[in-house]
PDB file of N, CA and C in Angstrom:
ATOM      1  N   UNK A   4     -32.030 -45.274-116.582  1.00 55.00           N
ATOM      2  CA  UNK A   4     -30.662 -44.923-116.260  1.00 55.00           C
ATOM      3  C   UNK A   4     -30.528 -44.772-114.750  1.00 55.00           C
ATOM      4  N   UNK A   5     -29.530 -45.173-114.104  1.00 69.00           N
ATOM      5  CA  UNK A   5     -29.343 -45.708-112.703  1.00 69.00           C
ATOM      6  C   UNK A   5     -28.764 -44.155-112.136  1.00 69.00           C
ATOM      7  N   UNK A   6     -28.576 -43.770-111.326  1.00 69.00           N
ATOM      8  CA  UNK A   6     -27.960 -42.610-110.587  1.00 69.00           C
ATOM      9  C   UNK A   6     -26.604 -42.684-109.964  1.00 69.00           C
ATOM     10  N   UNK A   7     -25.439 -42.123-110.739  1.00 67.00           N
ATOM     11  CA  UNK A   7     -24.330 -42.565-110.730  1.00 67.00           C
ATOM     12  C   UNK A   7     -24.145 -42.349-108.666  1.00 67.00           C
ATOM     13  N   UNK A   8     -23.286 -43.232-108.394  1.00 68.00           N
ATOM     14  CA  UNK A   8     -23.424 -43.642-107.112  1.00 68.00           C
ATOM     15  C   UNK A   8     -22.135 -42.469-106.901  1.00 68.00           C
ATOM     16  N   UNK A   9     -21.350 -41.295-107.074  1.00 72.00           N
ATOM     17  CA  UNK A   9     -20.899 -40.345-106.974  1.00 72.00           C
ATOM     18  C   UNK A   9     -21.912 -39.373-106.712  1.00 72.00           C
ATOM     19  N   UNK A  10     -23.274 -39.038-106.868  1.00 78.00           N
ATOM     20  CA  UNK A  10     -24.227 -38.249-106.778  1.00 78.00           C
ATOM     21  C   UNK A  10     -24.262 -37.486-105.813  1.00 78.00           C
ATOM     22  N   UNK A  11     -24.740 -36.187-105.846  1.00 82.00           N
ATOM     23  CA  UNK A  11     -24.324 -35.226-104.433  1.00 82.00           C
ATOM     24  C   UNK A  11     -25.549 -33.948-104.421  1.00 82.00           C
ATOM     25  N   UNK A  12     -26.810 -34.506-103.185  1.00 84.00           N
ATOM     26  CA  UNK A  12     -27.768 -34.074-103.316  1.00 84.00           C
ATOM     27  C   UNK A  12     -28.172 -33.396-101.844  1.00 84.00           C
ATOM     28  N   UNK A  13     -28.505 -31.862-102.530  1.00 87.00           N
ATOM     29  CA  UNK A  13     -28.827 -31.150-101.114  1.00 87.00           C
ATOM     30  C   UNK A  13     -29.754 -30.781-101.037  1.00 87.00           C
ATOM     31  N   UNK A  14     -30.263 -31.253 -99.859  1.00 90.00           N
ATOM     32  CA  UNK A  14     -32.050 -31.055 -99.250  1.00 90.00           C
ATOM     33  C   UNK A  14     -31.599 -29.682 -98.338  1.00 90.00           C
ATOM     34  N   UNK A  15     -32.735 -28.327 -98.462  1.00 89.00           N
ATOM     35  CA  UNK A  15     -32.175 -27.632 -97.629  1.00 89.00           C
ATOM     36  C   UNK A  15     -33.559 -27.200 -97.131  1.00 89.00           C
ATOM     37  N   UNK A  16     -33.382 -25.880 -96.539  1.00 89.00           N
ATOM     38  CA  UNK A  16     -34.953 -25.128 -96.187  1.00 89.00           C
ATOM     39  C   UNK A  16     -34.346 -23.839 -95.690  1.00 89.00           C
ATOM     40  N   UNK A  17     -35.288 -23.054 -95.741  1.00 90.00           N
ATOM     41  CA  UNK A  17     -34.955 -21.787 -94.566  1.00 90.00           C
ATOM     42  C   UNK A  17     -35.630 -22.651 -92.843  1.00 90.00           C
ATOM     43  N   UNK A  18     -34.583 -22.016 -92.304  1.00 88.00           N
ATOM     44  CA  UNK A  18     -34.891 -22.569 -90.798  1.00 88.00           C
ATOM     45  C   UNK A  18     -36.012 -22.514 -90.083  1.00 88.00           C
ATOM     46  N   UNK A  19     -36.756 -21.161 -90.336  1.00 91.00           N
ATOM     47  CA  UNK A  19     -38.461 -21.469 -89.725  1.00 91.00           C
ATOM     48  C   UNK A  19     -38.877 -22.748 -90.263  1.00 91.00           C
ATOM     49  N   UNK A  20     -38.727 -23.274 -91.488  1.00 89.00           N
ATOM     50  CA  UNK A  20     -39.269 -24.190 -91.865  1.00 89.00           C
ATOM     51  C   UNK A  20     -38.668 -25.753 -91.842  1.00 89.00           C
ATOM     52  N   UNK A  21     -38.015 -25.660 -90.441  1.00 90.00           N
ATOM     53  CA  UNK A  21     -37.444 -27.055 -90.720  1.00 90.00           C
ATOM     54  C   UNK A  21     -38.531 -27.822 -90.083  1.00 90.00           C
ATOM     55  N   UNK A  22     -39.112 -27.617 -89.502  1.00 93.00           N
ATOM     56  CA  UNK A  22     -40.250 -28.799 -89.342  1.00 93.00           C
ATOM     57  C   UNK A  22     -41.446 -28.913 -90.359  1.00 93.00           C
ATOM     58  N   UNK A  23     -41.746 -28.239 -90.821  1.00 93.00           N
ATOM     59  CA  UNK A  23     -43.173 -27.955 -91.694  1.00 93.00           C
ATOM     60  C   UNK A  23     -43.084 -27.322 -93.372  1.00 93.00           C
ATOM     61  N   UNK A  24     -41.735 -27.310 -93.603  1.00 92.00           N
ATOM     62  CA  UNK A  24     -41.606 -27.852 -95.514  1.00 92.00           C
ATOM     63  C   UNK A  24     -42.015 -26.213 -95.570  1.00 92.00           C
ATOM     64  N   UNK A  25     -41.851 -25.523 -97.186  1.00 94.00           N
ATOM     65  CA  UNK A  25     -41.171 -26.195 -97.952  1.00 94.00           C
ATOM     66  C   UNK A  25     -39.687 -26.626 -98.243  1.00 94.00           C
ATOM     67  N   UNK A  26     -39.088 -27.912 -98.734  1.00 92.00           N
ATOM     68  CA  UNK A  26     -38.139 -28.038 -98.971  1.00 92.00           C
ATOM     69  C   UNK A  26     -37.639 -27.568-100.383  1.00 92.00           C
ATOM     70  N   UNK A  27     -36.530 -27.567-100.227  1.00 92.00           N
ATOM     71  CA  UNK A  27     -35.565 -27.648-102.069  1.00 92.00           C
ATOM     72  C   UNK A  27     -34.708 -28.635-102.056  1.00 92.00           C
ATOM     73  N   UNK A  28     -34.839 -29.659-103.080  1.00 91.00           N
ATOM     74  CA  UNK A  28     -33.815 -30.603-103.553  1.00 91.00           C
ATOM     75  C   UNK A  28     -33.051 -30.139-104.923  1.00 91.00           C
ATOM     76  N   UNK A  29     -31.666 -30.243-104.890  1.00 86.00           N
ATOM     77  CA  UNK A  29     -31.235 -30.031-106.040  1.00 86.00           C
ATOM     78  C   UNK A  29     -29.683 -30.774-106.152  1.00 86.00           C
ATOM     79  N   UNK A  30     -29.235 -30.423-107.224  1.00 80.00           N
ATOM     80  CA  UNK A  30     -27.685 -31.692-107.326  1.00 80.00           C
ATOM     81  C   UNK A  30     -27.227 -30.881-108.168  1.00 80.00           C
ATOM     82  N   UNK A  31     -25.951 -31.624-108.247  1.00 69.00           N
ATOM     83  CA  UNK A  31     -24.853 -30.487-108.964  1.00 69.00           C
ATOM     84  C   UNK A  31     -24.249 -31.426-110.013  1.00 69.00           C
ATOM     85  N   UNK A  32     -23.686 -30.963-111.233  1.00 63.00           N
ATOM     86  CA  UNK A  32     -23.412 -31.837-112.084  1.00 63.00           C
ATOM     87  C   UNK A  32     -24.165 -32.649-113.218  1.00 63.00           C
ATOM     88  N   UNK A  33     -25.882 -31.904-113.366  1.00 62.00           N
ATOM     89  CA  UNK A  33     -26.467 -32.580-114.391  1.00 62.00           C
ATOM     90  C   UNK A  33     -26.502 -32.038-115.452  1.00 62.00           C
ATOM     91  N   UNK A  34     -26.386 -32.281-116.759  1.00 64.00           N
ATOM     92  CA  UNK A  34     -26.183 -31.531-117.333  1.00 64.00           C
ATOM     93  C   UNK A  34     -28.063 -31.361-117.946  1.00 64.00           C
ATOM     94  N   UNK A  35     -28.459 -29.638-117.857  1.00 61.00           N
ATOM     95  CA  UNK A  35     -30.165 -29.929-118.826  1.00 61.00           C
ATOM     96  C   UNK A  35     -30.625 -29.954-118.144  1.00 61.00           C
ATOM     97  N   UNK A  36     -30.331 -30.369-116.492  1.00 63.00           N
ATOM     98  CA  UNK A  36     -31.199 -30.839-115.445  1.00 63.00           C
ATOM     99  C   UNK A  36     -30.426 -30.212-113.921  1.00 63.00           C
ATOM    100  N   UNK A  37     -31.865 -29.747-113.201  1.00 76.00           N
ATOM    101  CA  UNK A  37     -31.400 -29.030-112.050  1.00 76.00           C
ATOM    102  C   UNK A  37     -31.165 -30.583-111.088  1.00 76.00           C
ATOM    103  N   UNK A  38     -31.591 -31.459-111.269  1.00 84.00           N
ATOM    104  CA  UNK A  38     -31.900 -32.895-110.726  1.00 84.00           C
ATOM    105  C   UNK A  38     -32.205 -33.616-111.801  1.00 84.00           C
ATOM    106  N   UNK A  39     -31.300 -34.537-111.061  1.00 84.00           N
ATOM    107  CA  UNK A  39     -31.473 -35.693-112.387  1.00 84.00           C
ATOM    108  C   UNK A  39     -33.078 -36.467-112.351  1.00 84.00           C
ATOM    109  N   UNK A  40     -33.618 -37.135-113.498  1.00 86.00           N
ATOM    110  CA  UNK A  40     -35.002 -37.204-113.355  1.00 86.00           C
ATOM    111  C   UNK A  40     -35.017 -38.547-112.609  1.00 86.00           C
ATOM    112  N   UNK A  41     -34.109 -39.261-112.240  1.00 89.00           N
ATOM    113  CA  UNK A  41     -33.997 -40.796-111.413  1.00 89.00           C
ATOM    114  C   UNK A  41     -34.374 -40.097-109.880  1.00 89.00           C
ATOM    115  N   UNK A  42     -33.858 -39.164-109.869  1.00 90.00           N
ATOM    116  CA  UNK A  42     -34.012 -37.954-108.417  1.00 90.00           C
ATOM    117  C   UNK A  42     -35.718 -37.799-108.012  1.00 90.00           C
ATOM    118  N   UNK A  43     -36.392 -37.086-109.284  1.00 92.00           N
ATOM    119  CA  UNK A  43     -37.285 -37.079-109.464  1.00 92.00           C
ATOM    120  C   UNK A  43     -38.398 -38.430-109.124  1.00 92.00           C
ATOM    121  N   UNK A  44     -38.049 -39.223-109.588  1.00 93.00           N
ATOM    122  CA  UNK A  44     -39.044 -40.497-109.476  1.00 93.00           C
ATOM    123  C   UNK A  44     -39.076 -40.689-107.961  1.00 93.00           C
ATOM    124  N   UNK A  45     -37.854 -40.559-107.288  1.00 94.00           N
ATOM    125  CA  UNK A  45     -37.507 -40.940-105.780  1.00 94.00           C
ATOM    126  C   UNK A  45     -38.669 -40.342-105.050  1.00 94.00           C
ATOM    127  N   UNK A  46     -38.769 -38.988-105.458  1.00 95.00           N
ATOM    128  CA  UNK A  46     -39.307 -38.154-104.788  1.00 95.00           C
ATOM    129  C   UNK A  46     -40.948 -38.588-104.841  1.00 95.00           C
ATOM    130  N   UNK A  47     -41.382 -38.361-106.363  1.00 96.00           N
ATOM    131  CA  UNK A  47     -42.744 -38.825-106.749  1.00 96.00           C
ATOM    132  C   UNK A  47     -43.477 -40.434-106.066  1.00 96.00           C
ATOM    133  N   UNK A  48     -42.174 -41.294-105.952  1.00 96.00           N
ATOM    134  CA  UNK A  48     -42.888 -42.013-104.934  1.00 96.00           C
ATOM    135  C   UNK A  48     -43.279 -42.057-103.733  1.00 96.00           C
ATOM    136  N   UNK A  49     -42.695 -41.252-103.321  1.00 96.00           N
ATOM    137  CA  UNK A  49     -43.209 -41.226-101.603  1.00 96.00           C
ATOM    138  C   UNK A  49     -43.905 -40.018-101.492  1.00 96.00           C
ATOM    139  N   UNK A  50     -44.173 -39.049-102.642  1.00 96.00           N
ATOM    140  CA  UNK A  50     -44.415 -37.531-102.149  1.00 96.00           C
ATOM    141  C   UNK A  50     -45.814 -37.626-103.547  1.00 96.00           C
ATOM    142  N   UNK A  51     -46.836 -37.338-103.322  1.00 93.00           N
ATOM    143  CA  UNK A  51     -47.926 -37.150-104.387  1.00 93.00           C
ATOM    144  C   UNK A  51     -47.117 -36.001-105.340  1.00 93.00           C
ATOM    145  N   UNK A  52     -47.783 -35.607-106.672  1.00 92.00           N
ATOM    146  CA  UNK A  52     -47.309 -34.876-107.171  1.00 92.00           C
ATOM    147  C   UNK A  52     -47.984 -33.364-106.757  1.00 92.00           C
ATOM    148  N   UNK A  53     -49.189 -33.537-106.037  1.00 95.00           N
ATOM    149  CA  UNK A  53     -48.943 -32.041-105.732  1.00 95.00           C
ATOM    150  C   UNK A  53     -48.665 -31.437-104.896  1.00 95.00           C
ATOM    151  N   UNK A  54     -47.254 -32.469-104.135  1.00 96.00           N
ATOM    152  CA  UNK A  54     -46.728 -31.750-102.910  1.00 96.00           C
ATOM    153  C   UNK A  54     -45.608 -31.219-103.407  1.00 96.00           C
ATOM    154  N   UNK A  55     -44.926 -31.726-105.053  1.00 97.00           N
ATOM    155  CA  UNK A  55     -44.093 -31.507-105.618  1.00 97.00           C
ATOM    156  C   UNK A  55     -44.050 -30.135-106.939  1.00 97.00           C
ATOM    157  N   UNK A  56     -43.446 -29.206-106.626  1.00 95.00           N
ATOM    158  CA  UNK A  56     -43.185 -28.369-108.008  1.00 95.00           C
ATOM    159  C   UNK A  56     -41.717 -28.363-108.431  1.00 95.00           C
ATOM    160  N   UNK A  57     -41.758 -27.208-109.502  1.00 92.00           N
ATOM    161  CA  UNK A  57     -40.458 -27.019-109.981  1.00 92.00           C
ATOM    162  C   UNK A  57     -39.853 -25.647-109.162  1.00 92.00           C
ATOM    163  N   UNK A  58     -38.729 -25.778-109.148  1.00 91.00           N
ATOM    164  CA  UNK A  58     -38.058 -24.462-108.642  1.00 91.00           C
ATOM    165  C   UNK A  58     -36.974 -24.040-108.930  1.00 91.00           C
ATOM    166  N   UNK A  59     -36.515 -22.627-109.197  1.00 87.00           N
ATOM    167  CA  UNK A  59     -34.910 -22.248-110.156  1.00 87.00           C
ATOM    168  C   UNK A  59     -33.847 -23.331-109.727  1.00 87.00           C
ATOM    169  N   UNK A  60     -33.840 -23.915-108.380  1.00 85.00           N
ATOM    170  CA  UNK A  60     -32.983 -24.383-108.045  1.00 85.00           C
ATOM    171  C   UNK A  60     -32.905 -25.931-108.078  1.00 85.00           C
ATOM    172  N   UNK A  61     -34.193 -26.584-108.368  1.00 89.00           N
ATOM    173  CA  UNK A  61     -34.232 -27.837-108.410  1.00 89.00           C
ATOM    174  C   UNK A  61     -35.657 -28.056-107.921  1.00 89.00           C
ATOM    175  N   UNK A  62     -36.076 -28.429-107.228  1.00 94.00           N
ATOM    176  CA  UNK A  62     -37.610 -29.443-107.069  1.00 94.00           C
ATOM    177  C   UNK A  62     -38.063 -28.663-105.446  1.00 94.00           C
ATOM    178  N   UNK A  63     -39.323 -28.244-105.564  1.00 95.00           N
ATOM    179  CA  UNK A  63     -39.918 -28.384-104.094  1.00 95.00           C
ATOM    180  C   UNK A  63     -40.728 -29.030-103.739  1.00 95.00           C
ATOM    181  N   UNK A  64     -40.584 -29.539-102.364  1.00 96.00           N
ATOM    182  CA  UNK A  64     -41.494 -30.127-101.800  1.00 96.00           C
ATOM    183  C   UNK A  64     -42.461 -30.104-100.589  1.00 96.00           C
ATOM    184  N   UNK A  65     -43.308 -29.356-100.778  1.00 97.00           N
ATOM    185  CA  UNK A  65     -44.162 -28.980 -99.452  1.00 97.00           C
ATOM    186  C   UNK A  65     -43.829 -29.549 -98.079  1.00 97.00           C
ATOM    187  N   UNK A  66     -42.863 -31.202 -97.757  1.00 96.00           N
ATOM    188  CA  UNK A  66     -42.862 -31.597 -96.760  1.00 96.00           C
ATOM    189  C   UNK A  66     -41.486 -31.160 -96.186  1.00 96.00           C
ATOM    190  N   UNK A  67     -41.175 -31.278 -94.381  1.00 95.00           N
ATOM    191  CA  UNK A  67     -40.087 -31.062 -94.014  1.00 95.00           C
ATOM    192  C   UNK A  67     -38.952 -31.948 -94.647  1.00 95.00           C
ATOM    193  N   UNK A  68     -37.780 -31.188 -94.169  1.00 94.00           N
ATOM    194  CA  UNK A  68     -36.541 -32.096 -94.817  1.00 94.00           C
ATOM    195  C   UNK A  68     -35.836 -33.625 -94.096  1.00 94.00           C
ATOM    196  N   UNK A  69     -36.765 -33.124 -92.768  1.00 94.00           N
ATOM    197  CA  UNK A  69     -36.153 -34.644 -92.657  1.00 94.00           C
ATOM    198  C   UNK A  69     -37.179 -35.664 -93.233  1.00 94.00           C
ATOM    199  N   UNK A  70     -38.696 -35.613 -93.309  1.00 96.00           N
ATOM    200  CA  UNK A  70     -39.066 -36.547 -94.765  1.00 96.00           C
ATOM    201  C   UNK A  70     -38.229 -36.964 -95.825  1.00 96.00           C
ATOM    202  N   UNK A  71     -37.871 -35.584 -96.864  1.00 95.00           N
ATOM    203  CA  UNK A  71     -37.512 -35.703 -97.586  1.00 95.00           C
ATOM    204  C   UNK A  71     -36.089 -36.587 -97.791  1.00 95.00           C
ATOM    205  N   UNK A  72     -35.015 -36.116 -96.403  1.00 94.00           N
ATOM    206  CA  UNK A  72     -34.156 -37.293 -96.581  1.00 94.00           C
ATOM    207  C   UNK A  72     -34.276 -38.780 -96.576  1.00 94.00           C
ATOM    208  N   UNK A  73     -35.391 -38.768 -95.365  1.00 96.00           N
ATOM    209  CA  UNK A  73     -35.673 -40.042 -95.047  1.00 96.00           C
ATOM    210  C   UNK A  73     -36.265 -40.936 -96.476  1.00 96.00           C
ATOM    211  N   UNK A  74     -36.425 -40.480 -97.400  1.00 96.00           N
ATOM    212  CA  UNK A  74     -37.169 -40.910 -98.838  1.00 96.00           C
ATOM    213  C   UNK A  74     -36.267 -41.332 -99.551  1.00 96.00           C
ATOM    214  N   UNK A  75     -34.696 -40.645 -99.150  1.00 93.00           N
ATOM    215  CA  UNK A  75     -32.984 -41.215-100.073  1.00 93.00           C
ATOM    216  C   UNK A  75     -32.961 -41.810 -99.564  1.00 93.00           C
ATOM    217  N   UNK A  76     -32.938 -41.888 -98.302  1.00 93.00           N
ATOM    218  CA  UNK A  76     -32.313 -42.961 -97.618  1.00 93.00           C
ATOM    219  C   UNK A  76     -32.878 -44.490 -97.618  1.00 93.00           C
ATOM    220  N   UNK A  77     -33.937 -44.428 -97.954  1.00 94.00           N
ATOM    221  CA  UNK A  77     -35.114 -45.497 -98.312  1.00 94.00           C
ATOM    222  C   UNK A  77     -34.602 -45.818 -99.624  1.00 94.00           C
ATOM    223  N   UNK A  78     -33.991 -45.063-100.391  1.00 91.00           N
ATOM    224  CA  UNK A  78     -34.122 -45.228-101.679  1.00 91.00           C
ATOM    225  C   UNK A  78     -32.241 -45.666-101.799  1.00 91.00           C
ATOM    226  N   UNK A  79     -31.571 -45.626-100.674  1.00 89.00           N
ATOM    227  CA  UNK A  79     -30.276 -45.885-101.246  1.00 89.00           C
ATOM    228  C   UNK A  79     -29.288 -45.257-100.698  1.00 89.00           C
ATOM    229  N   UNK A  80     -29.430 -43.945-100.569  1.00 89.00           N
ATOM    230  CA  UNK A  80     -29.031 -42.787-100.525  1.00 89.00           C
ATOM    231  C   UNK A  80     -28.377 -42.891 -98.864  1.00 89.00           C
ATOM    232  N   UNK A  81     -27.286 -42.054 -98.524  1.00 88.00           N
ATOM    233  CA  UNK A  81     -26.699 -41.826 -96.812  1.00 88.00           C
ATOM    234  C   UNK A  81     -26.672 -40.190 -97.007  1.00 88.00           C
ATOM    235  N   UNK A  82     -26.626 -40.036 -95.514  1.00 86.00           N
ATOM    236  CA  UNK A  82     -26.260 -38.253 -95.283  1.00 86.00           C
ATOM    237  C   UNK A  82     -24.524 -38.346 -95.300  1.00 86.00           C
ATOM    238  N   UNK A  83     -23.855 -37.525 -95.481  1.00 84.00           N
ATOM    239  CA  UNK A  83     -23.023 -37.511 -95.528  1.00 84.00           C
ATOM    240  C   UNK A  83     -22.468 -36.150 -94.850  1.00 84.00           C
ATOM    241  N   UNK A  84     -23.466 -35.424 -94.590  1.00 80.00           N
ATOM    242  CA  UNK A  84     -23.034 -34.308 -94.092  1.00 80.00           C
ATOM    243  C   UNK A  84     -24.175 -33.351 -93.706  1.00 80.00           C
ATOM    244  N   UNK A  85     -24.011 -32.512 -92.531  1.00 80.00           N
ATOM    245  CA  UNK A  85     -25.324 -31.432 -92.441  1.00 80.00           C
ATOM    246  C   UNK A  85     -24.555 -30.344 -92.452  1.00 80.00           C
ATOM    247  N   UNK A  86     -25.655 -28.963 -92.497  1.00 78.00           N
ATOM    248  CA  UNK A  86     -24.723 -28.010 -91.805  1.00 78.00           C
ATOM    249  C   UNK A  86     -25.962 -27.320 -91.537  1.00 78.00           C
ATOM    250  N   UNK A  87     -25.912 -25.714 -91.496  1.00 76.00           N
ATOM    251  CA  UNK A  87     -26.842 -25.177 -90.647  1.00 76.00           C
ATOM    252  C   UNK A  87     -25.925 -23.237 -91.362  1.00 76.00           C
ATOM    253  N   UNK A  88     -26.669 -22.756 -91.843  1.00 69.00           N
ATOM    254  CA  UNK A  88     -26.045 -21.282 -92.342  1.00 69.00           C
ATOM    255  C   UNK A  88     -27.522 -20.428 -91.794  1.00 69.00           C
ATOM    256  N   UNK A  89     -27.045 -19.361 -91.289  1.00 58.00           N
ATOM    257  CA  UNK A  89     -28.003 -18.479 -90.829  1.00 58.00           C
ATOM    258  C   UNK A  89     -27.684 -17.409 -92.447  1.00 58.00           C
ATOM    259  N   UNK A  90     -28.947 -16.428 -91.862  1.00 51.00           N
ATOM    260  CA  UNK A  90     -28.837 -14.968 -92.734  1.00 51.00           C
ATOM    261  C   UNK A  90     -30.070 -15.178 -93.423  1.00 51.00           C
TER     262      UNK A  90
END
């Protein structure tokens, strides 16, 4: 099953860690699923599985986030937006 091209996926981190991971990927709108598992495969290819766990919020990944985007974007995927929230 293909990843509906409406899809809306946020890579985030706490800010000490924007260079050196861990990340969280997660999406909104799946139903059963914090990420859809097409999400999942994206990830598993470029990322071994034990850089990858599960997390309340969707998937972590030991590497920084700009890896991790750079892996959508390989895969299809555009930024569409950043932002930056302290606290």
């Amino acid at each position: 099953m293909a990843v509906p091209m409406n899809t809306t996926i946020t890579v985030s981190c706490n800010i000490p860690n924007e260079y050196s991971g861990p990340t969280i990927v997660h999406s909104t709108g799946v139903k059963n699923y914090r990420i859809q598992p097409e999400l999942i495969r994206i990830l598993q290819e470029e990322f071994t599985n034990e850089r990858l766990r599960d997390h309340r919020e969707g998937v972590e990944c030991d590497d920084p986030p700009a890896n991790v985007v750079q892996a959508f974007e390989k895969a299809g995927f555009s930024v569409n937006g950043t932002s930056e929230s302290g606290g």
